[in-house]
XYZ file of C-alpha atoms in Angstrom:
653
model
C -19.171 23.228 26.354
C -21.121 26.230 25.240
C -18.824 26.536 22.241
C -19.925 23.079 21.119
C -23.602 23.684 21.676
C -23.793 27.074 20.059
C -23.069 25.992 16.436
C -25.679 23.242 16.612
C -28.210 25.576 18.116
C -27.437 28.194 15.512
C -27.709 25.711 12.617
C -31.011 24.418 13.891
C -32.513 27.887 13.891
C -31.016 28.857 10.534
C -32.159 26.162 8.126
C -31.849 28.283 4.971
C -28.381 28.501 3.454
C -26.862 30.315 0.489
C -25.129 27.902 -1.861
C -22.711 30.578 -3.036
C -21.207 31.831 0.231
C -22.568 29.296 2.783
C -24.262 31.990 4.849
C -27.191 30.741 6.969
C -30.490 32.479 7.624
C -33.443 31.800 9.849
C -36.009 33.316 7.488
C -36.669 32.142 3.948
C -37.452 35.573 2.503
C -34.220 37.044 3.876
C -32.260 34.154 2.386
C -34.015 34.648 -0.943
C -33.010 38.323 -1.137
C -29.471 37.451 -0.146
C -29.205 34.771 -2.848
C -30.304 37.235 -5.521
C -27.558 39.660 -4.434
C -24.977 36.944 -3.983
C -25.725 35.216 -7.267
C -22.718 34.329 -9.353
C -20.133 34.262 -6.546
C -17.996 31.150 -6.679
C -18.339 28.478 -4.025
C -15.788 28.053 -1.232
C -12.777 26.183 -2.668
C -12.264 23.863 0.262
C -15.822 22.558 0.204
C -15.751 22.150 -3.565
C -12.536 20.135 -3.410
C -13.890 17.978 -0.598
C -17.072 17.311 -2.558
C -15.211 16.310 -5.696
C -13.004 14.000 -3.642
C -16.116 12.358 -2.188
C -17.437 11.795 -5.688
C -14.226 10.276 -6.946
C -14.261 7.831 -4.047
C -17.556 6.411 -5.361
C -16.132 5.508 -8.760
C -15.948 1.744 -9.205
C -13.038 0.490 -11.277
C -13.961 -2.565 -13.299
C -11.642 -5.326 -14.406
C -9.719 -4.031 -17.398
C -8.852 -7.471 -18.741
C -12.202 -7.983 -20.447
C -12.654 -7.659 -24.175
C -13.112 -4.015 -25.226
C -15.983 -4.880 -27.560
C -18.010 -6.788 -24.972
C -17.584 -4.936 -21.682
C -20.463 -2.720 -20.603
C -19.258 -0.012 -18.227
C -21.698 0.723 -15.458
C -22.912 4.326 -15.475
C -23.204 4.052 -11.690
C -19.503 4.769 -11.580
C -20.210 8.499 -11.785
C -23.050 8.800 -9.262
C -22.901 11.040 -6.234
C -22.863 9.157 -2.977
C -26.338 9.599 -1.427
C -24.841 10.158 1.997
C -22.890 13.218 0.917
C -25.427 14.951 -1.328
C -25.993 17.911 0.986
C -22.311 18.845 0.895
C -21.719 18.176 -2.771
C -24.841 19.415 -4.518
C -24.344 23.135 -4.731
C -20.594 23.092 -5.103
C -19.657 20.266 -7.463
C -20.193 21.993 -10.774
C -17.133 20.787 -12.643
C -17.101 17.672 -14.752
C -15.842 14.611 -12.897
C -12.860 13.114 -14.646
C -13.345 9.516 -15.732
C -11.056 6.825 -14.318
C -7.482 6.895 -15.479
C -7.937 3.548 -17.221
C -8.074 4.386 -20.917
C -10.609 1.713 -21.801
C -13.092 2.879 -19.151
C -12.742 6.466 -20.328
C -13.605 5.361 -23.843
C -16.642 3.491 -22.559
C -17.921 6.489 -20.610
C -17.419 8.654 -23.645
C -19.365 6.161 -25.754
C -22.369 6.398 -23.404
C -22.316 10.186 -23.512
C -21.830 10.156 -27.277
C -24.785 7.775 -27.631
C -26.968 10.184 -25.658
C -26.134 13.153 -27.868
C -26.255 11.128 -31.094
C -29.559 9.328 -30.536
C -31.591 11.043 -27.810
C -30.544 14.686 -27.890
C -31.756 15.401 -31.474
C -35.298 14.431 -30.434
C -35.163 16.243 -27.101
C -32.499 19.019 -27.042
C -32.916 19.791 -23.364
C -29.216 20.098 -22.564
C -26.702 22.617 -23.814
C -24.287 20.341 -25.613
C -21.178 22.458 -25.045
C -21.507 23.236 -21.335
C -24.112 20.992 -19.667
C -21.765 18.249 -18.521
C -18.929 20.555 -17.525
C -21.016 23.003 -15.472
C -24.003 20.937 -14.354
C -24.368 18.801 -11.221
C -23.062 15.268 -11.166
C -26.556 13.788 -11.099
C -27.159 15.321 -14.528
C -24.136 13.547 -15.934
C -25.279 10.323 -14.288
C -28.660 10.550 -16.023
C -26.952 11.267 -19.344
C -24.885 8.134 -18.802
C -27.986 6.139 -17.828
C -29.930 7.111 -20.954
C -26.890 6.861 -23.204
C -26.123 3.391 -21.868
C -29.636 2.291 -22.892
C -28.681 2.958 -26.507
C -25.197 1.496 -26.026
C -26.658 -1.691 -24.549
C -28.626 -2.341 -27.746
C -25.314 -2.536 -29.598
C -24.121 -5.386 -27.361
C -24.552 -9.111 -28.061
C -27.920 -10.570 -27.108
C -26.633 -12.279 -23.970
C -25.220 -9.016 -22.576
C -28.113 -6.640 -23.234
C -29.951 -7.593 -20.038
C -26.946 -6.913 -17.811
C -26.335 -3.584 -19.514
C -29.942 -2.488 -19.014
C -29.819 -3.663 -15.405
C -26.845 -1.406 -14.725
C -28.705 1.469 -16.346
C -31.789 0.882 -14.181
C -29.668 0.704 -11.036
C -28.169 4.043 -11.976
C -31.627 5.536 -12.382
C -32.723 4.197 -8.989
C -29.753 5.799 -7.248
C -30.102 9.121 -9.041
C -33.842 9.177 -8.369
C -33.347 8.747 -4.621
C -30.696 11.439 -4.633
C -32.703 13.914 -6.707
C -35.930 13.466 -4.804
C -34.152 14.193 -1.529
C -32.487 17.242 -3.028
C -35.728 18.624 -4.451
C -37.516 18.066 -1.178
C -34.761 19.600 0.942
C -34.744 23.219 -0.215
C -36.702 25.304 -2.722
C -33.500 27.020 -3.903
C -32.418 23.872 -5.727
C -35.138 24.450 -8.306
C -33.506 27.720 -9.303
C -30.623 25.698 -10.728
C -31.324 24.526 -14.300
C -29.181 21.436 -13.801
C -31.468 20.178 -11.046
C -34.587 20.393 -13.196
C -32.760 18.970 -16.216
C -31.603 15.935 -14.261
C -35.091 15.504 -12.807
C -36.706 15.701 -16.255
C -34.379 13.026 -17.631
C -35.132 10.934 -14.562
C -38.881 11.294 -15.196
C -38.477 10.277 -18.846
C -36.504 7.198 -17.891
C -39.000 6.110 -15.244
C -42.020 6.655 -17.473
C -40.780 4.856 -20.590
C -38.179 2.358 -19.352
C -39.326 1.069 -16.000
C -41.913 -1.140 -14.393
C -45.241 0.203 -13.034
C -43.468 1.119 -9.793
C -40.959 3.181 -11.777
C -43.773 5.004 -13.533
C -45.274 5.820 -10.134
C -41.938 7.227 -9.025
C -41.731 9.342 -12.168
C -45.214 10.727 -11.470
C -44.219 11.429 -7.885
C -41.154 13.374 -8.968
C -43.175 15.338 -11.519
C -45.708 16.189 -8.836
C -42.926 17.344 -6.512
C -41.407 19.557 -9.208
C -44.723 21.210 -10.033
C -45.565 21.767 -6.373
C -42.184 23.286 -5.581
C -42.106 25.495 -8.667
C -45.531 26.941 -7.916
C -46.390 29.728 -10.342
C -44.806 29.207 -13.744
C -43.885 32.860 -14.128
C -40.641 33.943 -15.724
C -40.249 37.146 -13.716
C -40.248 35.185 -10.460
C -37.353 32.999 -11.575
C -35.180 35.239 -13.743
C -34.230 38.500 -12.080
C -32.848 40.204 -15.200
C -33.987 38.379 -18.355
C -32.239 39.037 -21.662
C -29.326 40.860 -20.065
C -27.162 39.243 -22.739
C -29.057 40.697 -25.688
C -26.780 43.453 -26.951
C -25.197 44.358 -30.251
C -21.749 43.028 -31.123
C -19.463 43.984 -33.967
C -17.763 41.444 -36.202
C -14.587 41.245 -34.127
C -14.964 38.892 -31.145
C -11.719 40.172 -29.609
C -13.353 43.527 -28.934
C -15.836 41.830 -26.598
C -13.647 39.065 -25.182
C -14.135 39.942 -21.482
C -17.915 40.255 -21.659
C -18.759 37.948 -24.558
C -18.200 34.712 -22.668
C -20.039 36.038 -19.642
C -23.038 37.039 -21.763
C -22.984 33.660 -23.477
C -23.107 31.937 -20.095
C -25.957 34.207 -19.006
C -27.870 33.223 -22.130
C -27.181 29.527 -21.559
C -28.382 29.708 -17.960
C -31.537 31.632 -18.882
C -32.408 29.506 -21.914
C -31.675 26.271 -20.035
C -34.170 27.231 -17.351
C -36.736 28.220 -19.969
C -36.388 24.965 -21.900
C -36.573 23.012 -18.654
C -39.871 24.657 -17.694
C -41.344 24.044 -21.142
C -40.069 20.452 -21.106
C -41.761 19.957 -17.762
C -45.116 20.907 -19.290
C -44.368 18.752 -22.314
C -43.774 15.677 -20.157
C -46.720 16.498 -17.934
C -48.945 15.948 -20.945
C -47.208 13.070 -22.697
C -46.797 10.746 -19.729
C -50.422 11.239 -18.648
C -52.596 11.407 -21.765
C -51.992 7.772 -22.864
C -53.502 6.818 -19.494
C -56.384 9.309 -19.874
C -55.192 11.297 -16.854
C -55.404 15.069 -16.790
C -52.127 16.944 -16.661
C -51.009 18.296 -13.319
C -50.363 21.732 -14.820
C -53.634 21.874 -16.780
C -55.024 24.602 -14.509
C -51.807 26.645 -14.358
C -50.956 29.620 -16.537
C -47.654 29.448 -18.393
C -46.080 32.910 -18.346
C -42.712 32.316 -20.017
C -41.616 33.735 -23.334
C -40.924 31.291 -26.137
C -37.400 29.862 -26.442
C -35.048 31.392 -28.964
C -33.591 29.898 -32.133
C -32.029 26.450 -32.028
C -28.933 27.900 -33.728
C -28.276 29.965 -30.623
C -28.828 26.985 -28.345
C -26.590 24.636 -30.344
C -23.726 27.123 -30.762
C -20.408 25.441 -30.010
C -18.727 28.488 -28.472
C -19.272 32.144 -27.764
C -17.976 33.253 -31.184
C -20.464 31.084 -33.082
C -23.160 32.195 -30.665
C -22.331 35.875 -31.254
C -22.592 35.507 -35.026
C -25.883 33.629 -34.769
C -27.131 36.287 -32.379
C -26.380 39.085 -34.814
C -28.195 37.227 -37.616
C -31.268 36.261 -35.608
C -34.337 38.230 -36.723
C -36.086 37.935 -33.362
C -33.043 39.279 -31.542
C -32.781 42.177 -33.985
C -36.424 43.005 -33.369
C -35.923 42.971 -29.604
C -32.913 45.256 -29.890
C -34.838 47.759 -32.001
C -38.070 47.562 -30.005
C -36.616 49.817 -27.322
C -36.988 52.747 -29.712
C -39.753 51.495 -32.004
C -42.576 49.784 -30.109
C -44.277 48.729 -33.352
C -41.587 46.072 -33.762
C -42.547 44.295 -30.552
C -44.104 40.876 -31.167
C -46.370 40.085 -28.204
C -47.209 36.623 -29.535
C -43.781 35.305 -28.516
C -44.174 36.467 -24.929
C -46.148 33.435 -23.784
C -47.444 30.073 -24.913
C -51.072 31.179 -24.729
C -50.533 34.207 -26.952
C -48.689 32.073 -29.483
C -51.558 29.565 -29.605
C -54.152 32.298 -30.015
C -52.220 33.829 -32.888
C -51.839 30.468 -34.641
C -55.566 29.783 -34.354
C -56.328 32.960 -36.256
C -56.470 33.253 -40.021
C -53.330 35.359 -40.184
C -50.756 34.689 -37.460
C -47.989 37.193 -37.040
C -45.011 36.606 -39.349
C -42.640 37.168 -36.436
C -44.232 34.248 -34.588
C -43.980 31.936 -37.598
C -40.332 32.909 -38.023
C -39.638 32.178 -34.363
C -41.317 28.767 -34.579
C -39.508 27.873 -37.796
C -36.193 28.737 -36.149
C -36.890 26.485 -33.160
C -38.647 23.157 -33.846
C -38.422 22.362 -30.131
C -40.574 25.425 -29.442
C -42.989 24.361 -32.176
C -43.297 20.978 -30.474
C -44.202 22.695 -27.198
C -46.902 24.759 -28.896
C -48.301 21.696 -30.661
C -48.441 19.806 -27.368
C -50.400 22.654 -25.829
C -52.888 22.537 -28.723
C -53.234 18.775 -28.293
C -53.965 19.280 -24.596
C -56.555 21.929 -25.475
C -58.367 19.525 -27.822
C -58.444 16.809 -25.177
C -59.778 19.240 -22.569
C -62.529 20.336 -24.963
C -63.383 16.727 -25.729
C -63.463 15.730 -22.076
C -65.762 18.632 -21.224
C -68.091 18.243 -24.210
C -68.631 14.549 -23.661
C -70.487 15.492 -20.493
C -73.029 17.378 -22.640
C -75.630 15.946 -25.040
C -74.711 15.767 -28.755
C -75.026 18.927 -30.779
C -78.313 18.824 -32.695
C -76.767 20.607 -35.662
C -74.102 17.888 -35.895
C -75.405 14.666 -34.339
C -72.291 12.647 -35.122
C -71.020 10.787 -32.099
C -67.466 11.922 -32.727
C -67.613 15.551 -33.886
C -67.550 17.137 -30.461
C -66.205 20.643 -31.114
C -68.249 23.384 -32.704
C -67.494 24.305 -36.286
C -65.782 27.537 -35.229
C -63.595 25.779 -32.684
C -62.685 23.041 -35.137
C -61.787 25.618 -37.779
C -59.496 27.433 -35.330
C -57.706 24.252 -34.274
C -57.313 23.112 -37.874
C -55.920 26.529 -38.815
C -53.256 26.245 -36.126
C -52.360 22.721 -37.235
C -52.046 23.848 -40.855
C -49.703 26.676 -39.902
C -47.531 24.283 -37.889
C -47.529 21.640 -40.613
C -46.591 24.244 -43.213
C -43.529 25.114 -41.146
C -42.288 21.533 -41.321
C -42.942 21.108 -45.036
C -42.052 24.563 -46.326
C -39.430 24.313 -49.046
C -37.762 27.465 -47.775
C -36.785 25.642 -44.594
C -33.766 23.461 -45.216
C -33.971 20.589 -42.796
C -30.844 20.212 -40.774
C -29.993 16.648 -39.796
C -30.085 17.751 -36.171
C -33.631 19.102 -36.468
C -35.151 16.389 -38.651
C -36.228 14.147 -35.716
C -38.138 17.062 -34.196
C -39.895 17.976 -37.437
C -40.800 14.310 -37.969
C -42.300 14.180 -34.481
C -44.269 17.335 -35.219
C -45.729 15.879 -38.416
C -46.798 12.669 -36.650
C -48.391 14.556 -33.772
C -50.226 16.948 -36.093
C -51.842 13.952 -37.776
C -52.681 12.457 -34.384
C -54.413 15.670 -33.284
C -56.339 15.877 -36.570
C -57.615 12.348 -36.031
C -58.599 13.099 -32.437
C -60.760 15.976 -33.671
C -62.924 13.403 -35.453
C -62.387 10.225 -33.450
C -61.267 10.851 -29.875
C -59.375 8.349 -27.803
C -61.480 5.349 -26.753
C -60.226 5.685 -23.189
C -61.479 9.264 -23.098
C -64.851 8.301 -24.587
C -65.413 5.509 -22.098
C -63.966 7.323 -19.097
C -61.261 4.679 -18.601
C -58.129 5.587 -16.641
C -55.039 3.372 -16.628
C -52.091 3.216 -14.275
C -49.192 3.765 -16.708
C -48.336 4.304 -20.363
C -47.878 0.599 -21.051
C -51.316 -0.291 -19.679
C -52.905 2.664 -21.470
C -51.600 1.563 -24.867
C -52.665 -2.021 -24.189
C -56.194 -0.905 -23.325
C -56.331 1.378 -26.367
C -55.309 -1.551 -28.576
C -57.999 -3.812 -27.159
C -60.675 -1.153 -27.466
C -59.721 -0.171 -31.017
C -59.684 -3.749 -32.300
C -62.520 -5.139 -30.232
C -66.253 -4.597 -29.901
C -66.709 -1.209 -28.274
C -69.096 1.708 -28.594
C -69.170 5.161 -27.077
C -71.709 4.630 -24.333
C -71.358 8.194 -23.119
C -72.762 9.495 -26.399
C -75.848 8.693 -28.399
C -75.704 5.047 -29.434
C -78.336 5.689 -32.091
C -76.021 8.060 -33.909
C -73.456 5.274 -34.056
C -75.981 2.856 -35.516
C -77.193 5.398 -38.067
C -73.681 6.168 -39.304
C -73.699 4.502 -42.722
C -71.182 6.736 -44.478
C -68.264 4.455 -43.758
C -65.010 5.354 -42.114
C -65.005 9.008 -43.132
C -61.966 9.926 -41.019
C -59.638 7.663 -42.952
C -61.017 8.978 -46.256
C -60.441 12.632 -45.401
C -56.854 12.013 -44.276
C -56.022 9.043 -46.492
C -53.211 10.792 -48.350
C -51.465 12.044 -45.194
C -51.964 8.732 -43.415
C -50.491 6.857 -46.385
C -47.352 9.007 -46.183
C -46.912 8.144 -42.508
C -47.498 4.450 -43.196
C -44.814 4.538 -45.897
C -42.401 6.054 -43.364
C -43.010 3.626 -40.500
C -44.378 0.423 -42.061
C -43.296 0.546 -45.685
C -40.373 -1.087 -47.424
C -38.199 2.050 -47.295
C -39.125 3.014 -43.748
C -37.084 5.430 -41.696
C -34.561 4.325 -39.106
C -36.363 4.141 -35.768
C -33.406 3.512 -33.464
C -33.244 7.140 -32.344
C -36.997 7.780 -32.316
C -38.235 9.311 -29.060
C -40.739 7.171 -27.117
C -43.476 9.821 -27.238
C -43.113 9.902 -31.020
C -43.643 6.147 -31.107
C -46.763 6.507 -28.950
C -48.255 9.201 -31.205
C -47.420 7.173 -34.312
C -49.003 4.058 -32.856
C -52.205 5.964 -32.161
C -52.327 6.742 -35.891
C -51.598 3.091 -36.687
C -54.448 1.988 -34.407
C -56.836 4.212 -36.343
C -55.583 2.696 -39.608
C -55.842 -0.822 -38.203
C -59.420 -0.251 -37.159
C -60.247 1.215 -40.576
C -58.583 -1.756 -42.256
C -60.724 -4.065 -40.139
C -63.836 -2.153 -41.221
C -62.855 -2.122 -44.908
C -61.961 -5.812 -44.891
C -65.300 -6.627 -43.306
C -67.168 -4.623 -45.919
C -65.291 -6.295 -48.783
C -65.884 -9.690 -47.215
C -69.616 -9.078 -46.825
C -70.068 -7.795 -50.376
C -68.254 -10.702 -51.956
C -69.636 -13.574 -49.941
C -66.598 -14.555 -47.920
C -62.865 -14.449 -48.569
C -62.994 -14.429 -52.368
C -60.897 -11.578 -53.841
C -62.604 -8.932 -55.904
C -61.674 -7.765 -59.371
C -59.256 -4.903 -59.852
C -61.998 -2.883 -61.579
C -64.272 -2.831 -58.538
C -61.634 -1.638 -56.136
C -61.525 1.739 -57.858
C -65.130 2.630 -57.145
C -66.058 1.276 -53.688
C -65.016 3.055 -50.514
C -63.931 -0.102 -48.646
C -61.778 -1.208 -51.573
C -60.136 2.200 -51.854
C -59.328 2.219 -48.135
C -58.111 -1.377 -48.148
C -55.840 -0.946 -51.154
C -54.446 2.418 -50.048
C -53.437 0.965 -46.694
C -51.935 -2.201 -48.132
C -50.066 -0.299 -50.841
C -48.182 1.562 -48.112
C -47.410 -1.621 -46.186
C -46.548 -4.146 -48.896
C -43.151 -4.489 -50.483
C -42.628 -3.719 -54.159
C -42.762 -7.385 -55.113
C -45.966 -7.924 -53.128
C -47.557 -4.895 -54.768
C -46.743 -6.196 -58.243
C -48.484 -9.485 -57.452
C -51.478 -7.712 -55.948
C -52.040 -5.274 -58.815
C -51.943 -7.863 -61.592
C -55.571 -8.864 -61.353
C -56.828 -9.276 -57.821
C -57.009 -7.547 -54.473
C -55.424 -9.315 -51.527
C -58.007 -11.311 -49.570
C -59.344 -9.439 -46.508
C -58.067 -11.991 -43.997
C -54.623 -12.011 -45.619
C -54.556 -8.208 -45.544
C -55.101 -8.130 -41.796
C -52.421 -10.743 -41.187
C -49.936 -8.821 -43.330
C -50.760 -5.552 -41.579
C -50.260 -7.144 -38.176
C -46.835 -8.371 -39.274
C -45.953 -4.800 -40.205
C -47.104 -3.536 -36.791
C -44.983 -6.188 -35.070
C -41.995 -5.034 -37.095
C -42.807 -1.440 -36.133
C -42.404 -2.195 -32.427
C -39.491 -4.562 -32.970
C -37.501 -1.721 -34.525
C -38.269 0.444 -31.477
C -36.717 -1.811 -28.875
C -34.441 0.763 -27.238
C -37.064 1.862 -24.739
C -38.974 -0.781 -22.779
C -42.248 0.287 -24.344
C -41.148 -1.319 -27.633
C -40.691 -4.933 -26.433
C -43.837 -4.651 -24.306
C -46.011 -3.610 -27.245
C -44.378 -6.206 -29.496
C -45.473 -8.944 -27.097
C -48.927 -7.408 -26.829
C -49.517 -7.244 -30.582
C -48.131 -10.769 -31.010
C -50.673 -12.062 -28.495
C -53.283 -14.291 -30.199
C -55.950 -12.222 -28.425
C -55.456 -9.528 -31.068
C -56.370 -12.092 -33.746
C -59.547 -13.049 -31.918
C -60.848 -9.510 -32.300
C -61.115 -10.089 -36.035
C -64.290 -12.061 -35.417
C -65.940 -9.101 -33.709
C -67.683 -6.306 -35.601
C -66.196 -2.830 -35.470
C -68.662 0.000 -34.951
């Protein structure tokens, strides 16, 4: 009797367990010290085998008689059973074999391939070579869920809905499993795979789901931030950069230790990228709703990620060669003897931002950012958050007497510093010395779009921020921004008189007309880029630029209409010398096809009303081409709403 009671009593008083050796402890600090000593020891074989068997029992075998081209394999087939998550989480680290049916294996592989072909280039969170073979099963399930979103768009129209439904069901199951795991024990957050799966789950809920799904994504983000606490690298990584040593040209000389060092690098860099991605998402899923980031008051004390060549290395040999050629790694190796080679600006995000906002940032920092566009995107996001925080704070103060404009809210010194940082980042993406790899091009494109968005926000902040409007999710935030940009709205929190006295025209569009025209050519023009693999946050940033252009087009069309007594077109000579005509023609030149441009430039400018209709058609096509994520169809229906046409009768201030 006592033998039966004792284990239960002991387990109740020892709630903290080591996932490596299964030892139990009654105190959290004792368990923490034990885990650090016990780190790296393999899990007990019997428990691992039992966990994998439990997972295989959850695999659902579909009817194999269906047509191979039309069957959509449910990604739920690889989900951990929620009832057995406590036994399987820390010990199931090997990749679960797909069903023996050859067709189903091909379908699973197609979902995973779709993830790495379409989503991974825009968000390289996972280590391509090892993530699925060493990570938890929930991570693979989320890869299947996101990959199946892209695969579903390749199906016939009548099967897309069922494919997306299976993907959403997968997300629901993984979300419930992950949230329980995160809430159960703080040690789970020390595993990169847990945070990676949670981040993918947050992305899916924020950009693919209903308002309730967005709330769940926010809840999971809140839980991650609360459990992580201080974002300090030394508290998470016990021995950072233990892998950074010199290797000769012969991999066989380092065979025993090379693979181990490669795995140490992968584990350390995966955790670093996960923490940075968490801050990235914290900003991008909140700012369209005009909600402050959860981590806005927290200090980020993690060094910048290393080169993307190291992260994308296929094996330890390729990684070793990239390591020996990496300039930042060479500098770190030599800094032990020569402290002048140390680059402090790569030690944290704040130091990197401060260096970029100076007139002469350190060359080592620029080299590090050029080698890792993902890191550059993190830095740019931090600058964007800084601008919004400045704007939010300054709108509580009266306008600056030296610059009474209702929109110029930063001081000249602050604006110069922000613009300097943006120029340095933009130069990295356009420098001819940087040969764009096809894998990095989506990231550099995102960076260019976001740089333009930040530049616009320096002059014309978000209408939601000006009016103090907060929305419940990204979809509602974009809808409100559209209505405010195209409707009758003025910044009531600033001086209305300064708005009425502004007779210089739409100066923002004039200053950035060349850069804006390039973006319009890319997303609305005849030879526009393929948008199937565009990340949803890139689409949001691009649409914010389009809204600014749309509002400027509305202003220019109104000015042309007023000066010419209605809808009569003006002569081609006049359009060269009036500001509204220049703006109107520059915008339409980027949107119209070659044949339409030839007709327009013969003798007359397109009528203002026709210009707005044609631009709206281009915006509808913009969202139609971005139908992979749910935000695309939602915005397509919103822009197609006749309510957007009714705003044309209202003046734009």
